[in-house]
Amino acid sequence: MPTPLHLAVALDGAGWHPAAWREPDARPTELLTPGYWVDLVTEAERGLLDLVTFEDAFALQSGDRWAPDERTDQVRGRLDAVQVAARVAPLTRSIGLVPTAVVTHTEPFHLSKAIATLDFVSTGRAGVRVRVGALPAEAAHIGRRQLPDLRELDPADPVAQAGLRELFDEAADWVEVLRRLWDSWEDGAEVRDVATGRFVDVGKLHYVDFAGPHFSVRGPSITPRPPQGQPLVAALAHQAVPYELVGRSADLGFVTPTDAADAARILAEIRTAQAAAGRAEETVHVLGDLVVFLDEDEATARSRKDRLDERAGSEYTSDAAVFVGTPSGLADLVADWTQAGLSGLRLRPATLPHDLRQVTTALVPELQRRGLFRTAYEASTLRGLLGLPRPANRYAAV
Amino acid sequence: MTKQVHKQVHLAAHFPGVNNTTVWSDPAAGSHIEFESFRRFAQAAERGKFDFMFLAEGLRLREQNGAIYDLDVVGRPDTFTVLAAVAAVTEHLGLAGTINSTFNEPYEVAREFATLDHLSGGRAAWNVVTSWDAFTGENFRRGGFLPQDQRYERARTFLATAMELLDSWRGDEIVADKETGEFLRTPTPGRFAHSDAHFDISGQFDVPRSPQGRPVVFQAGDSDEGREFAASGADAIFSRHGTKEAGQAFYADVKGRLAKYGRTPEELLILPAATFVVADTDAEAAELAAEVRKQQVSGQTALRKLEEVWNRDLSGYDPDGPLPEVDPLVGENTVAKGRASVRMNRDPLAVAVAWREQAEAKGLSIRELMIEVSSRQNFIGSPATVADQIDDLVQSDASDGFILVPHITPGGLDVFVDTVVPLLQERGVHRTDYTGTTLRDHLGLAPLGGTA
Ligand SMILES: Cc1cc2nc3c(=O)[nH]c(=O)nc-3n(C[C@H](O)[C@H](O)[C@H](O)COP(=O)(O)O)c2cc1C
């Protein structure tokens, strides 16, 4: 029986709270070392989690949502997420690895082969979270284009909405190219036929011939079809236009509901977008994002958050809801949100490794006691863990 | 130039790629794409205390006569991704990736190499190339718009810009003092601004300084322009001059260019690519080498290689028969796309004349001729013979070492590592263990440290 509940953890720096790096167990001088990431992902794998995500951007972290700041009291500097995932892959066995890729400023051809290769080096555990890079600073780092200014974005402002739509349409094209390139080699294209001297059957290699307003790509990929056929495509969405991207392009959406009712409302929007894209029959998993401060008793968790907030100089807020409490309280919330139709949650540990350990050593056992979560990995690929089939190749003659 | 007695031999391993020297039809040949192959190959190189492992790049599947070329190995993984994974299963081995400067941006390439250097503890190297054709450009946003002179100009400024970004963090900015709450010593590390004909970029680089500061820089160019480019700033040259005479000429030429950039000969290593066939005895090796050449040039491959020069469909010819009487077609539209030979055979009529003469003089069929003019192993012999040859070439300044390209993936390196390396170690010309941790250490290059 496939597990009904899926759990992910979002890894970023020393944790999602800006003062996380000052916690006693934090390793702030090791954030750029491979050992740090191996330890975190290994811990997540001990907890039998479905997947971890790795955050990324084409700009330095900033306390300001839209512009660089000059703060010296928070973690700054990071590594390319795809490579971090690849570095961890040979040292783990079962957990899904989902790095972030910035679609606005990268070549879909490069990322297609990178994620396919991540799938090879992890033998079938790769995904990618596509992220629109709307920050003006990111655009200035690449210097190739001017972006619409979304800073003053008012959902009612048609100009800003059009700019947002353009970026997300481009993201959808980008995913389309990614997927076509993954299919551009049929399974079994490598024939090694000594009699004819042919290494590949060119009948099983396909041009993708994509042409859109922002780029065109001829194909085929230089990398053969990866083990999962199609690695997992994920996206974070907060409002209508990104929901449509999830509905039309993704296998997995991350959303930020405030409660179970909100989750149900968001889910309905995504299902509508999914149906409009003609994908009603496909499984698109949706996980609720939640920042978590977890301790054995609620008072400890709350005082830990207060201490962190005090050190940061302001109360922590996030685009996602914030949970402060016990693993068993969180188990209640998980049950509640999944009742509302979510496939599970993506937890953002406020501090690392503390809140991750609370997830693996307390939340997971609690969910297992309630019969809600797996007690062993039941599949060797990420698609397998999520109960998703290995897709047929769109180019294969039936 | 002062000549050192007993120069150390630098050894590196090129994971064989998509050309007909890689023999896939041999029962010993494995996957060229599964990670297990890269793991095994890299670990063999590390067992042999090699300096680094090397990956080439090709961003479009090759075509001939409008069809994807199907006779050689086709397909390869993404460079950064596979090297980051290899970093997990090796400890010392350098990781060299070929990355072009035409279909990338300095910010992304700088952050990829800085990341790889962090994730490998200082083992990254960048072989800077300029992808040259519109054919490849069809896979990218940027397209295929850059004419040759601009490509080199872009390459130069690309490299310089990437280095500016890599140098934008000095290396001492991260304090991470939990008590005081000071994470950064300065509010604006990584700040940069660069504006020229190719790039107009500014901001803050987001990857702090890596163990080596910058990746080791390789240059593969052979033209006068390429040699000058290398002399002015590269740490090593990947050359194709593996014989004594050509090697010595190239070596003297390139090392002679260093002084005008204020550099010493030790600051630029010359490392030709080299193939090898090693067996118990010289006779067995010679026999095996002939066998390998036949595997490398099948009848089908011989005809297709001839087509690359003839620029015509020759599939009706008998590979065991004589060369075509018709002349090559001369024109812009070459029959082979995405292959280096398109550039090498610039005067196909002259090539045809020379080949006809050669075939007639020796009575060679198409296939025999193609075996003669294409695949040739640099080192053939018993372990002692091969160790002799390599040591001699290095001591006589034909090179500083070799980048070995086995013809079998992934196990083809094993025989060299297990039989030739110990002999070089006995002679005291190859390390018996790593003495440093970074690739710069292995190559004997001075550490860069932070910038002032
Ligand atoms: C209103 C709004 C909604 C956005 N929604 C999404 C989204 O759902 N998914 C996404 O990848 N990017 C979205 N973007 C763009 C990025 O969130 C934006 O670049 C963001 O500020 C990047 O920082 P972050 O990755 O830390 O969130 C949105 C931007 C705006 C202005």
Short mmCIF file of N, CA, C and O in Angstrom, two decimals, chain A residues 21-24 26 28 32 34 56-58 60 70 72-74 76-78 80 83 86-87 90 103 106-107 109-110 113-114 117-118 121 140-142 144 170 185 190 192 196-200 202 207 215 217-220 222-224, chain B residues 24 30 32-33 35 58-61 63 68 70-72 74-78 81 84-85 88 103-105 107 111-112 115-116 118-119 138-141 176-179 181-184 187-188 191 200-204 206-208 300:
data_model
loop_
_atom_site.label_atom_id
_atom_site.label_comp_id
_atom_site.label_asym_id
_atom_site.label_seq_id
_atom_site.Cartn_x
_atom_site.Cartn_y
_atom_site.Cartn_z
N TRP A 21 21.69 30.66 12.89
CA TRP A 21 23.12 30.33 12.88
C TRP A 21 23.79 30.54 14.24
O TRP A 21 24.88 30.05 14.49
N ARG A 22 23.10 31.24 15.15
CA ARG A 22 23.70 31.51 16.46
C ARG A 22 23.32 30.46 17.50
O ARG A 22 23.76 30.53 18.65
N GLU A 23 22.47 29.51 17.13
CA GLU A 23 22.09 28.46 18.07
C GLU A 23 23.30 27.61 18.44
O GLU A 23 24.25 27.47 17.64
N PRO A 24 23.27 27.02 19.65
CA PRO A 24 24.44 26.25 20.10
C PRO A 24 24.84 25.12 19.14
O PRO A 24 26.02 24.85 18.95
N ALA A 26 24.28 25.01 15.90
CA ALA A 26 24.46 25.47 14.51
C ALA A 26 25.93 25.37 14.12
O ALA A 26 26.82 25.43 14.96
N PRO A 28 27.73 27.45 11.69
CA PRO A 28 27.73 28.55 10.71
C PRO A 28 28.99 28.66 9.86
O PRO A 28 28.94 29.20 8.78
N LEU A 32 29.24 26.05 3.84
CA LEU A 32 29.71 25.88 2.47
C LEU A 32 30.54 24.61 2.32
O LEU A 32 31.21 24.41 1.32
N PRO A 34 30.83 20.35 2.22
CA PRO A 34 29.95 19.23 1.86
C PRO A 34 29.50 18.42 3.07
O PRO A 34 28.37 17.94 3.10
N ASP A 56 17.79 28.08 -3.53
CA ASP A 56 18.84 28.74 -4.31
C ASP A 56 18.29 30.00 -4.95
O ASP A 56 17.08 30.21 -5.03
N ALA A 57 19.20 30.86 -5.39
CA ALA A 57 18.86 32.08 -6.11
C ALA A 57 20.12 32.53 -6.82
O ALA A 57 21.19 31.97 -6.59
N PHE A 58 19.99 33.52 -7.69
CA PHE A 58 21.17 34.07 -8.34
C PHE A 58 21.58 35.37 -7.67
O PHE A 58 22.05 36.29 -8.31
N LEU A 60 22.75 37.13 -3.50
CA LEU A 60 23.03 36.94 -2.09
C LEU A 60 21.71 37.03 -1.31
O LEU A 60 20.83 37.79 -1.68
N GLU A 70 22.51 45.41 3.51
CA GLU A 70 23.92 45.38 3.89
C GLU A 70 24.06 44.87 5.31
O GLU A 70 24.91 45.32 6.07
N THR A 72 25.05 42.56 8.38
CA THR A 72 26.20 41.71 8.66
C THR A 72 25.87 40.67 9.73
O THR A 72 26.75 39.95 10.17
N ASP A 73 24.58 40.63 10.14
CA ASP A 73 24.24 39.75 11.26
C ASP A 73 23.46 38.51 10.83
O ASP A 73 22.88 37.82 11.65
N GLN A 74 23.41 38.25 9.52
CA GLN A 74 22.69 37.08 9.04
C GLN A 74 23.56 36.29 8.07
O GLN A 74 24.51 36.82 7.49
N ARG A 76 25.07 34.87 4.95
CA ARG A 76 25.18 35.33 3.56
C ARG A 76 26.13 34.38 2.82
O ARG A 76 27.16 33.97 3.36
N GLY A 77 25.80 34.12 1.58
CA GLY A 77 26.63 33.24 0.77
C GLY A 77 26.02 31.86 0.70
O GLY A 77 25.49 31.35 1.69
N ARG A 78 26.05 31.27 -0.50
CA ARG A 78 25.52 29.92 -0.64
C ARG A 78 26.11 29.24 -1.86
O ARG A 78 26.82 29.86 -2.63
N ASP A 80 25.62 26.50 -5.30
CA ASP A 80 24.68 26.06 -6.32
C ASP A 80 23.95 24.80 -5.84
O ASP A 80 24.58 23.79 -5.50
N GLN A 83 24.42 21.22 -7.58
CA GLN A 83 25.66 20.55 -7.22
C GLN A 83 25.65 20.03 -5.78
O GLN A 83 26.21 18.96 -5.50
N ALA A 86 23.93 16.86 -5.94
CA ALA A 86 24.75 15.83 -6.59
C ALA A 86 25.85 15.34 -5.65
O ALA A 86 26.20 14.16 -5.63
N ARG A 87 26.38 16.27 -4.87
CA ARG A 87 27.46 15.92 -3.93
C ARG A 87 26.96 14.96 -2.85
O ARG A 87 27.69 14.11 -2.35
N PRO A 90 25.62 10.32 -3.97
CA PRO A 90 26.25 9.00 -3.83
C PRO A 90 26.34 8.53 -2.38
O PRO A 90 26.62 7.36 -2.14
N VAL A 103 14.84 29.65 -13.24
CA VAL A 103 14.54 29.44 -14.65
C VAL A 103 14.71 30.71 -15.50
O VAL A 103 14.99 30.64 -16.68
N THR A 106 18.56 31.04 -16.74
CA THR A 106 19.40 29.89 -17.12
C THR A 106 18.90 29.28 -18.43
O THR A 106 17.80 29.56 -18.88
N GLU A 107 19.74 28.45 -18.98
CA GLU A 107 19.41 27.75 -20.21
C GLU A 107 18.70 26.44 -19.88
O GLU A 107 19.25 25.59 -19.18
N PHE A 109 18.45 23.95 -21.67
CA PHE A 109 19.27 22.83 -22.14
C PHE A 109 20.27 22.41 -21.06
O PHE A 109 20.44 21.22 -20.78
N HIS A 110 20.94 23.39 -20.45
CA HIS A 110 21.91 23.06 -19.39
C HIS A 110 21.23 22.37 -18.21
O HIS A 110 21.72 21.37 -17.69
N LYS A 113 20.05 18.66 -18.76
CA LYS A 113 21.07 17.62 -18.61
C LYS A 113 21.58 17.54 -17.18
O LYS A 113 21.95 16.47 -16.70
N ALA A 114 21.57 18.68 -16.47
CA ALA A 114 22.03 18.65 -15.07
C ALA A 114 21.08 17.81 -14.21
O ALA A 114 21.53 16.98 -13.41
N THR A 117 21.34 14.23 -15.07
CA THR A 117 22.56 13.66 -14.48
C THR A 117 22.39 13.44 -12.98
O THR A 117 22.85 12.44 -12.43
N LEU A 118 21.69 14.36 -12.32
CA LEU A 118 21.39 14.15 -10.90
C LEU A 118 20.58 12.87 -10.73
O LEU A 118 20.77 12.12 -9.77
N VAL A 121 23.15 10.06 -11.04
CA VAL A 121 24.06 9.88 -9.91
C VAL A 121 23.31 9.46 -8.64
O VAL A 121 23.91 8.94 -7.71
N ALA A 140 20.48 41.92 -12.86
CA ALA A 140 21.69 42.73 -13.04
C ALA A 140 22.94 41.87 -13.00
O ALA A 140 23.97 42.22 -13.59
N HIS A 141 22.88 40.73 -12.34
CA HIS A 141 24.04 39.83 -12.29
C HIS A 141 24.28 39.14 -13.62
O HIS A 141 25.39 38.74 -13.94
N ILE A 142 23.21 38.97 -14.37
CA ILE A 142 23.31 38.29 -15.66
C ILE A 142 23.43 39.31 -16.80
O ILE A 142 24.11 39.08 -17.79
N ARG A 144 21.41 40.30 -19.06
CA ARG A 144 20.90 39.94 -20.38
C ARG A 144 19.54 40.59 -20.66
O ARG A 144 19.13 40.72 -21.78
N GLU A 170 7.08 32.05 -19.32
CA GLU A 170 8.42 31.64 -19.70
C GLU A 170 8.83 30.41 -18.89
O GLU A 170 9.44 29.47 -19.43
N TRP A 185 15.54 11.18 -25.84
CA TRP A 185 16.10 9.84 -26.05
C TRP A 185 15.02 8.86 -25.59
O TRP A 185 14.60 8.92 -24.44
N GLU A 190 20.20 3.36 -26.87
CA GLU A 190 21.57 2.85 -26.98
C GLU A 190 21.50 1.36 -27.32
O GLU A 190 21.13 0.55 -26.48
N ARG A 192 24.06 -0.56 -29.16
CA ARG A 192 25.35 -1.28 -29.22
C ARG A 192 25.28 -2.49 -30.15
O ARG A 192 25.54 -3.62 -29.73
N THR A 196 25.92 -4.01 -37.12
CA THR A 196 25.79 -2.84 -38.00
C THR A 196 26.75 -1.73 -37.63
O THR A 196 26.83 -0.71 -38.32
N GLY A 197 27.46 -1.89 -36.52
CA GLY A 197 28.39 -0.86 -36.07
C GLY A 197 27.70 0.31 -35.40
O GLY A 197 28.34 1.31 -35.09
N ARG A 198 26.40 0.20 -35.16
CA ARG A 198 25.66 1.33 -34.58
C ARG A 198 25.63 1.28 -33.06
O ARG A 198 25.23 0.28 -32.47
N PHE A 199 26.02 2.37 -32.45
CA PHE A 199 25.95 2.50 -31.00
C PHE A 199 24.54 2.89 -30.56
O PHE A 199 24.03 2.38 -29.58
N VAL A 200 23.94 3.83 -31.30
CA VAL A 200 22.56 4.22 -30.99
C VAL A 200 21.67 3.97 -32.21
O VAL A 200 22.14 3.92 -33.34
N VAL A 202 19.22 5.85 -34.24
CA VAL A 202 18.83 7.26 -34.39
C VAL A 202 17.31 7.41 -34.51
O VAL A 202 16.79 8.50 -34.27
N TYR A 207 14.46 15.28 -32.13
CA TYR A 207 14.59 16.72 -31.99
C TYR A 207 13.38 17.21 -31.21
O TYR A 207 12.28 16.71 -31.41
N PHE A 215 12.94 31.76 -26.14
CA PHE A 215 14.04 30.91 -26.60
C PHE A 215 13.50 29.82 -27.50
O PHE A 215 12.30 29.53 -27.51
N VAL A 217 14.80 25.80 -28.81
CA VAL A 217 15.75 24.73 -28.54
C VAL A 217 15.51 23.59 -29.52
O VAL A 217 14.39 23.12 -29.69
N ARG A 218 16.58 23.15 -30.16
CA ARG A 218 16.48 22.13 -31.20
C ARG A 218 16.53 20.70 -30.65
O ARG A 218 15.81 19.84 -31.08
N GLY A 219 17.47 20.42 -29.71
CA GLY A 219 17.63 19.06 -29.22
C GLY A 219 18.36 18.18 -30.19
O GLY A 219 18.86 18.69 -31.20
N PRO A 220 18.41 16.87 -29.96
CA PRO A 220 18.04 16.21 -28.71
C PRO A 220 19.01 16.57 -27.57
O PRO A 220 19.99 17.24 -27.81
N ILE A 222 22.01 16.02 -24.89
CA ILE A 222 23.24 15.24 -25.00
C ILE A 222 23.26 14.12 -23.96
O ILE A 222 24.12 13.26 -24.00
N THR A 223 22.31 14.14 -23.05
CA THR A 223 22.27 13.13 -21.98
C THR A 223 21.09 12.19 -22.21
O THR A 223 19.97 12.65 -22.44
N PRO A 224 21.33 10.89 -22.14
CA PRO A 224 20.23 9.94 -22.35
C PRO A 224 19.10 10.11 -21.34
O PRO A 224 19.27 10.74 -20.30
N TRP B 24 33.39 0.77 -27.86
CA TRP B 24 32.22 0.32 -27.10
C TRP B 24 31.85 -1.12 -27.41
O TRP B 24 31.08 -1.75 -26.69
N GLY B 30 31.94 -0.85 -20.60
CA GLY B 30 30.74 -0.68 -19.77
C GLY B 30 30.00 0.58 -20.15
O GLY B 30 30.19 1.14 -21.23
N HIS B 32 28.99 4.43 -20.29
CA HIS B 32 29.70 5.71 -20.29
C HIS B 32 28.81 6.78 -19.66
O HIS B 32 29.09 7.95 -19.76
N ILE B 33 27.70 6.38 -19.08
CA ILE B 33 26.75 7.36 -18.57
C ILE B 33 26.35 7.09 -17.12
O ILE B 33 26.09 8.00 -16.35
N PHE B 35 26.59 6.42 -13.21
CA PHE B 35 27.56 6.99 -12.28
C PHE B 35 28.60 5.98 -11.85
O PHE B 35 29.76 6.33 -11.60
N GLY B 58 30.52 18.71 -25.23
CA GLY B 58 29.90 18.79 -26.55
C GLY B 58 28.43 19.03 -26.30
O GLY B 58 27.81 18.23 -25.62
N LEU B 59 27.89 20.11 -26.80
CA LEU B 59 26.55 20.51 -26.42
C LEU B 59 25.51 20.25 -27.50
O LEU B 59 24.40 20.78 -27.45
N ARG B 60 25.90 19.48 -28.48
CA ARG B 60 24.90 19.03 -29.45
C ARG B 60 25.36 17.68 -29.97
O ARG B 60 26.57 17.48 -30.18
N LEU B 61 24.44 16.79 -30.19
CA LEU B 61 24.82 15.49 -30.75
C LEU B 61 25.34 15.72 -32.17
O LEU B 61 24.76 16.48 -32.94
N GLU B 63 26.25 15.34 -36.04
CA GLU B 63 25.47 14.88 -37.19
C GLU B 63 26.38 14.67 -38.38
O GLU B 63 27.41 15.33 -38.52
N ILE B 68 21.91 12.17 -37.03
CA ILE B 68 22.75 12.05 -35.83
C ILE B 68 23.74 10.91 -36.03
O ILE B 68 23.38 9.82 -36.49
N ASP B 70 25.74 7.88 -35.49
CA ASP B 70 25.34 6.77 -34.62
C ASP B 70 26.41 5.70 -34.40
O ASP B 70 26.16 4.71 -33.73
N LEU B 71 27.61 5.91 -34.95
CA LEU B 71 28.61 4.83 -34.86
C LEU B 71 29.49 4.91 -33.61
O LEU B 71 29.97 3.90 -33.12
N ASP B 72 29.72 6.12 -33.11
CA ASP B 72 30.53 6.28 -31.91
C ASP B 72 29.63 6.29 -30.68
O ASP B 72 28.41 6.35 -30.79
N VAL B 74 27.47 7.83 -28.10
CA VAL B 74 26.66 9.04 -28.16
C VAL B 74 26.13 9.30 -26.75
O VAL B 74 25.65 8.39 -26.09
N GLY B 75 26.22 10.55 -26.31
CA GLY B 75 25.65 10.93 -25.01
C GLY B 75 26.68 11.05 -23.92
O GLY B 75 27.69 10.35 -23.90
N ARG B 76 26.45 12.01 -23.05
CA ARG B 76 27.32 12.22 -21.89
C ARG B 76 26.53 12.99 -20.84
O ARG B 76 25.53 13.62 -21.14
N PRO B 77 27.00 12.92 -19.58
CA PRO B 77 26.28 13.61 -18.52
C PRO B 77 26.68 15.08 -18.43
O PRO B 77 27.61 15.53 -19.11
N ASP B 78 25.99 15.81 -17.59
CA ASP B 78 26.32 17.21 -17.32
C ASP B 78 27.59 17.28 -16.47
O ASP B 78 27.73 16.58 -15.47
N THR B 81 27.47 18.52 -12.57
CA THR B 81 26.70 17.59 -11.74
C THR B 81 27.49 16.31 -11.49
O THR B 81 27.57 15.82 -10.37
N ALA B 84 30.54 17.04 -9.21
CA ALA B 84 30.16 17.22 -7.79
C ALA B 84 29.91 15.85 -7.15
O ALA B 84 30.26 15.63 -5.99
N ALA B 85 29.33 14.94 -7.91
CA ALA B 85 29.09 13.59 -7.38
C ALA B 85 30.40 12.83 -7.23
O ALA B 85 30.61 12.11 -6.24
N ALA B 88 32.26 13.29 -4.11
CA ALA B 88 31.80 12.54 -2.93
C ALA B 88 32.49 11.20 -2.78
O ALA B 88 32.52 10.63 -1.70
N PHE B 103 27.91 29.92 -24.50
CA PHE B 103 26.52 29.63 -24.17
C PHE B 103 26.28 29.61 -22.66
O PHE B 103 25.47 28.85 -22.15
N ASN B 104 27.06 30.44 -21.96
CA ASN B 104 26.92 30.60 -20.51
C ASN B 104 27.13 32.07 -20.19
O ASN B 104 27.51 32.85 -21.05
N GLU B 105 26.90 32.41 -18.92
CA GLU B 105 27.14 33.78 -18.44
C GLU B 105 28.18 33.73 -17.32
O GLU B 105 28.21 32.76 -16.56
N TYR B 107 28.43 35.08 -14.42
CA TYR B 107 27.93 34.91 -13.06
C TYR B 107 27.63 33.44 -12.77
O TYR B 107 27.99 32.91 -11.73
N ARG B 111 29.81 30.94 -10.31
CA ARG B 111 29.21 30.32 -9.11
C ARG B 111 29.26 28.80 -9.19
O ARG B 111 29.42 28.12 -8.18
N GLU B 112 29.22 28.25 -10.40
CA GLU B 112 29.35 26.79 -10.53
C GLU B 112 30.74 26.33 -10.12
O GLU B 112 30.91 25.34 -9.40
N THR B 115 31.32 26.79 -6.44
CA THR B 115 30.61 25.73 -5.73
C THR B 115 31.39 24.41 -5.79
O THR B 115 31.60 23.75 -4.78
N LEU B 116 31.82 24.05 -7.00
CA LEU B 116 32.55 22.78 -7.16
C LEU B 116 33.82 22.80 -6.32
O LEU B 116 34.19 21.78 -5.71
N HIS B 118 34.29 24.46 -3.50
CA HIS B 118 33.89 24.26 -2.11
C HIS B 118 33.55 22.79 -1.86
O HIS B 118 34.00 22.20 -0.88
N LEU B 119 32.74 22.22 -2.73
CA LEU B 119 32.22 20.87 -2.49
C LEU B 119 33.29 19.80 -2.61
O LEU B 119 33.11 18.66 -2.19
N GLU B 138 21.93 26.33 -31.69
CA GLU B 138 20.50 26.06 -31.82
C GLU B 138 19.88 25.45 -30.57
O GLU B 138 18.66 25.35 -30.46
N ASN B 139 20.73 25.03 -29.62
CA ASN B 139 20.19 24.51 -28.37
C ASN B 139 20.08 25.57 -27.28
O ASN B 139 19.68 25.25 -26.16
N PHE B 140 20.44 26.81 -27.59
CA PHE B 140 20.52 27.82 -26.54
C PHE B 140 19.78 29.10 -26.86
O PHE B 140 19.66 29.48 -28.02
N ARG B 141 19.37 29.76 -25.79
CA ARG B 141 18.71 31.06 -25.91
C ARG B 141 19.53 31.99 -26.78
O ARG B 141 19.00 32.76 -27.56
N ALA B 176 31.13 34.69 11.55
CA ALA B 176 30.18 33.76 12.17
C ALA B 176 30.42 33.63 13.68
O ALA B 176 30.51 32.53 14.20
N ASP B 177 30.50 34.75 14.35
CA ASP B 177 30.70 34.75 15.80
C ASP B 177 29.34 34.71 16.49
O ASP B 177 28.58 35.68 16.48
N LYS B 178 29.03 33.56 17.05
CA LYS B 178 27.71 33.37 17.65
C LYS B 178 27.47 34.34 18.81
O LYS B 178 26.34 34.75 19.07
N GLU B 179 28.54 34.67 19.53
CA GLU B 179 28.39 35.53 20.70
C GLU B 179 28.03 36.95 20.32
O GLU B 179 27.05 37.51 20.80
N GLY B 181 27.17 38.00 17.33
CA GLY B 181 26.14 38.10 16.30
C GLY B 181 26.68 38.65 14.99
O GLY B 181 25.92 38.96 14.08
N GLU B 182 28.01 38.74 14.90
CA GLU B 182 28.59 39.23 13.65
C GLU B 182 28.82 38.03 12.73
O GLU B 182 29.66 37.18 13.00
N PHE B 183 28.05 37.99 11.64
CA PHE B 183 28.28 36.91 10.66
C PHE B 183 29.32 37.37 9.64
O PHE B 183 30.25 36.66 9.34
N LEU B 184 29.12 38.58 9.11
CA LEU B 184 30.06 39.12 8.12
C LEU B 184 30.88 40.24 8.74
O LEU B 184 30.38 41.05 9.51
N PRO B 187 29.83 44.67 5.18
CA PRO B 187 28.46 44.59 4.65
C PRO B 187 28.37 44.30 3.15
O PRO B 187 27.31 43.94 2.66
N THR B 188 29.46 44.46 2.43
CA THR B 188 29.34 44.33 0.97
C THR B 188 30.36 43.39 0.33
O THR B 188 30.99 43.73 -0.66
N ARG B 191 31.03 42.45 -3.93
CA ARG B 191 30.51 43.52 -4.80
C ARG B 191 31.36 43.62 -6.07
O ARG B 191 32.58 43.54 -6.04
N ASP B 200 27.50 43.68 -19.28
CA ASP B 200 27.22 44.87 -18.51
C ASP B 200 26.51 44.39 -17.26
O ASP B 200 25.29 44.25 -17.23
N ILE B 201 27.30 44.06 -16.24
CA ILE B 201 26.74 43.41 -15.06
C ILE B 201 27.29 44.06 -13.80
O ILE B 201 28.39 44.61 -13.79
N SER B 202 26.48 43.98 -12.74
CA SER B 202 26.94 44.52 -11.46
C SER B 202 26.12 43.90 -10.35
O SER B 202 25.06 43.34 -10.59
N GLY B 203 26.64 44.02 -9.14
CA GLY B 203 25.92 43.50 -7.99
C GLY B 203 26.86 42.88 -6.98
O GLY B 203 27.96 43.38 -6.76
N GLN B 204 26.40 41.78 -6.39
CA GLN B 204 27.19 41.07 -5.38
C GLN B 204 27.23 39.60 -5.75
O GLN B 204 26.20 38.98 -5.96
N ASP B 206 27.46 35.74 -5.02
CA ASP B 206 26.85 35.10 -3.84
C ASP B 206 27.58 33.86 -3.32
O ASP B 206 27.11 33.24 -2.38
N VAL B 207 28.71 33.50 -3.93
CA VAL B 207 29.46 32.36 -3.38
C VAL B 207 30.77 32.87 -2.77
O VAL B 207 31.63 33.38 -3.49
N PRO B 208 30.91 32.74 -1.46
CA PRO B 208 32.16 33.20 -0.82
C PRO B 208 33.37 32.44 -1.36
O PRO B 208 33.25 31.38 -1.96
N GLN B 300 32.23 0.70 -41.43
CA GLN B 300 31.26 1.80 -41.47
C GLN B 300 31.91 3.11 -41.03
O GLN B 300 31.70 4.17 -41.63
#
